PDB file of C-alpha atoms in Angstrom:
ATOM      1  CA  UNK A   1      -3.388  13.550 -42.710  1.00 65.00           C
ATOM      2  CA  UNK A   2      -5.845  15.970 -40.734  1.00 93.00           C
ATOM      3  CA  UNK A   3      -4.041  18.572 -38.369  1.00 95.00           C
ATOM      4  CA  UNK A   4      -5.274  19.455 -35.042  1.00 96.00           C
ATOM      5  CA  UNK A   5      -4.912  22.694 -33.584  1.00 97.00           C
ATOM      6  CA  UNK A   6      -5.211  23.777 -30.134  1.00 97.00           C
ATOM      7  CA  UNK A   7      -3.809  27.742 -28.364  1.00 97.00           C
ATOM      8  CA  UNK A   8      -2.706  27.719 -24.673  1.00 97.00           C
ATOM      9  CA  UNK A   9      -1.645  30.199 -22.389  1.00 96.00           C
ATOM     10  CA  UNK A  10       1.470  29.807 -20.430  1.00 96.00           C
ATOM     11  CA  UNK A  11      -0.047  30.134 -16.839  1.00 92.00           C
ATOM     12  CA  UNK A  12       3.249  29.403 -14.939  1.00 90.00           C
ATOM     13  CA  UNK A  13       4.612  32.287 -13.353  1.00 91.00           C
ATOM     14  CA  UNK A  14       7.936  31.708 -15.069  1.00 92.00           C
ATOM     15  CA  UNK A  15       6.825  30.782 -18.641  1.00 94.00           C
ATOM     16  CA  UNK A  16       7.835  27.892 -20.232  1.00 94.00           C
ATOM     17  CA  UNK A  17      11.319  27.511 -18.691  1.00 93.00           C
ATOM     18  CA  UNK A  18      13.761  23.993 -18.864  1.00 94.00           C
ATOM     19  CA  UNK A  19      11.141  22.224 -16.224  1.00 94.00           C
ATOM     20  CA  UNK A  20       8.133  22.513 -18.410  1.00 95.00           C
ATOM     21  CA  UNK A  21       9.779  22.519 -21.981  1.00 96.00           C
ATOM     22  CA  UNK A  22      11.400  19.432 -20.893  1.00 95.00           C
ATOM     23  CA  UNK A  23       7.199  17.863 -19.944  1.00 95.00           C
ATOM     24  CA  UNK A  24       6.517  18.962 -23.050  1.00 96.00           C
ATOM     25  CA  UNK A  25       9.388  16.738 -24.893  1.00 97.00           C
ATOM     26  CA  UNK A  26       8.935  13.772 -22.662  1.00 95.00           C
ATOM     27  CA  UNK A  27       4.655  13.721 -23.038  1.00 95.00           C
ATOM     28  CA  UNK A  28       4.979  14.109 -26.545  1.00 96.00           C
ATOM     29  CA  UNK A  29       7.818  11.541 -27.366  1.00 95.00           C
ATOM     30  CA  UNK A  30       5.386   9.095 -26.093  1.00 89.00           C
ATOM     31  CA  UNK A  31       2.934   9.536 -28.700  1.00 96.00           C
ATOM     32  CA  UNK A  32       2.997   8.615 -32.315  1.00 96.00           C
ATOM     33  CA  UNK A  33       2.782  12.253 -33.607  1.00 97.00           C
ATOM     34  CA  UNK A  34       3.854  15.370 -35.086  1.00 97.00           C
ATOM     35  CA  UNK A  35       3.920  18.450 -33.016  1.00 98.00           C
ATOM     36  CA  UNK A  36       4.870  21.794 -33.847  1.00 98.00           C
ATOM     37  CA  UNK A  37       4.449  24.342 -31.267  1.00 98.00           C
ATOM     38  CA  UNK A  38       4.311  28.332 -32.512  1.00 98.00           C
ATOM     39  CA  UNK A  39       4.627  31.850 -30.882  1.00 98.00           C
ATOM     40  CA  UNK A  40       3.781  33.967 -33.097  1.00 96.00           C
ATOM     41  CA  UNK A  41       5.734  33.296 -36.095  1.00 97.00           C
ATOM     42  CA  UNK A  42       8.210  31.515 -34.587  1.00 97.00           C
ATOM     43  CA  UNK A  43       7.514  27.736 -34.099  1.00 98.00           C
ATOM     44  CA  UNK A  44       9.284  24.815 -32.533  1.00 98.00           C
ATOM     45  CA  UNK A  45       9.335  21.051 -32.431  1.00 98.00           C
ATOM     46  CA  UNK A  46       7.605  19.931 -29.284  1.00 98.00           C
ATOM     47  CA  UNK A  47       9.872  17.071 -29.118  1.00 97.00           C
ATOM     48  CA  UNK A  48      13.225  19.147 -28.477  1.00 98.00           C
ATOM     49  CA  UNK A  49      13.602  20.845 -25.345  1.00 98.00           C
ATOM     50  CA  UNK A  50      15.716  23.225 -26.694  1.00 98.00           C
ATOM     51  CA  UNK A  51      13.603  23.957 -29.659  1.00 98.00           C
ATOM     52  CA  UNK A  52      10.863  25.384 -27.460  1.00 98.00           C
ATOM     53  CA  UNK A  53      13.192  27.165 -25.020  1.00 97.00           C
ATOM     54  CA  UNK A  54      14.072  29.273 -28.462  1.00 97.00           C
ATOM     55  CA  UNK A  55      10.339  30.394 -28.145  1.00 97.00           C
ATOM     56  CA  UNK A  56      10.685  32.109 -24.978  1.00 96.00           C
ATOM     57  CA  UNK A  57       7.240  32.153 -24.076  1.00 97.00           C
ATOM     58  CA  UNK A  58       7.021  33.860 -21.024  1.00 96.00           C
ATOM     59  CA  UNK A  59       3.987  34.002 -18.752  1.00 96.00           C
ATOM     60  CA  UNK A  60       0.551  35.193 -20.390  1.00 96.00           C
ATOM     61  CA  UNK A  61       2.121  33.780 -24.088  1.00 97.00           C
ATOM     62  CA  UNK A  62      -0.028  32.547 -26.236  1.00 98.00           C
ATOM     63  CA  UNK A  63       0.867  28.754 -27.630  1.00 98.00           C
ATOM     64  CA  UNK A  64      -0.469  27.681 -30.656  1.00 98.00           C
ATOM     65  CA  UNK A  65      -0.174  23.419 -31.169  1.00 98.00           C
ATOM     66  CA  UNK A  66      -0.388  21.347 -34.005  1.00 98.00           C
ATOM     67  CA  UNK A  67      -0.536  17.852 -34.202  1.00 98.00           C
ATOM     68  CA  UNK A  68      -0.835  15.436 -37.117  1.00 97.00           C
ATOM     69  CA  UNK A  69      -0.050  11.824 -37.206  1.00 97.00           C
ATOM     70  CA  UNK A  70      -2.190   8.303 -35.855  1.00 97.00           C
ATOM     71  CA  UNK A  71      -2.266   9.632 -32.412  1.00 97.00           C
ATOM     72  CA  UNK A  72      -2.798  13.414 -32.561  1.00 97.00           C
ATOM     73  CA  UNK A  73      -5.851  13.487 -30.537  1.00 96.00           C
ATOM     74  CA  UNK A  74      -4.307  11.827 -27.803  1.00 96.00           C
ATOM     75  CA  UNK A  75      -1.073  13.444 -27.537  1.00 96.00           C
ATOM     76  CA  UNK A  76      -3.306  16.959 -27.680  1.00 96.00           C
ATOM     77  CA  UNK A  77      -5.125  15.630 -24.880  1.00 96.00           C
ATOM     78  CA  UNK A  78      -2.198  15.340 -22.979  1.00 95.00           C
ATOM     79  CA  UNK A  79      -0.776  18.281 -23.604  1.00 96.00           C
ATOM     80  CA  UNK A  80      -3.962  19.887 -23.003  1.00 95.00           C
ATOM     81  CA  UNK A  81      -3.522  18.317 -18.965  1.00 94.00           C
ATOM     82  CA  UNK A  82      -0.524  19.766 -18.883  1.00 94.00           C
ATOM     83  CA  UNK A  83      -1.258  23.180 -19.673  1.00 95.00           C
ATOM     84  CA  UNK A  84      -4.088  23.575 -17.405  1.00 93.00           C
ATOM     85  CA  UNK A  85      -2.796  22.094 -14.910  1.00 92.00           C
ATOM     86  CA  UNK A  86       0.389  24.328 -15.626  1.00 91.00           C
ATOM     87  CA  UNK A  87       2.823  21.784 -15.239  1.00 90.00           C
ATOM     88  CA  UNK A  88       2.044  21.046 -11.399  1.00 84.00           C
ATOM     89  CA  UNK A  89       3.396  24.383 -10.512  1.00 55.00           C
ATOM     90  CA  UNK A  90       2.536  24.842  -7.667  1.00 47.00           C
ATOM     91  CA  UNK A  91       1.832  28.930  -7.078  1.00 46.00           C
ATOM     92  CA  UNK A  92       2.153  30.696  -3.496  1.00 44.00           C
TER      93      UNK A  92
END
């Protein structure tokens, strides 16, 4: 099955802390997909909110995501929203 690939950058102010790993988990339980998450060469499963807390991708990191499985370009798609919209923080 085809992987997609997409790199982020963690624009929240305090990385990706419990609040956004935990988005993360819940957007991408919803989704019939595989999705690995990497930091250099460290990766994580995206469904496991402690699994991408071990990243410790602070603000400015650079997230690479891969998705395979039936719904991978929807669940990147989401994940994509997420990002940009770096996980309704709101900055001020």
């Amino acid at each position: 099955m085809d992987i997609v690939t997409r790199e982020f950058i963690v624009g929240t102010k305090s990385g990706l802390h419990a609040r956004p790993a935990s988005q993360i988990a819940r957007t991408v339980h919803g989704f019939d997909a595989t999705v690995t998450l990497w930091k250099g060469h460290q990766r994580a499963d995206a469904k496991s909110v402690f699994s991408i807390l071990i990243l410790e991708a602070g603000p400015g990191s650079t997230i690479r995501v891969e998705v395979s499985g039936p719904e991978r370009h929807q669940v990147l798609t989401a994940l994509s929203t997420l990002f940009e919209n770096n996980f309704q923080e709101v900055i001020g």
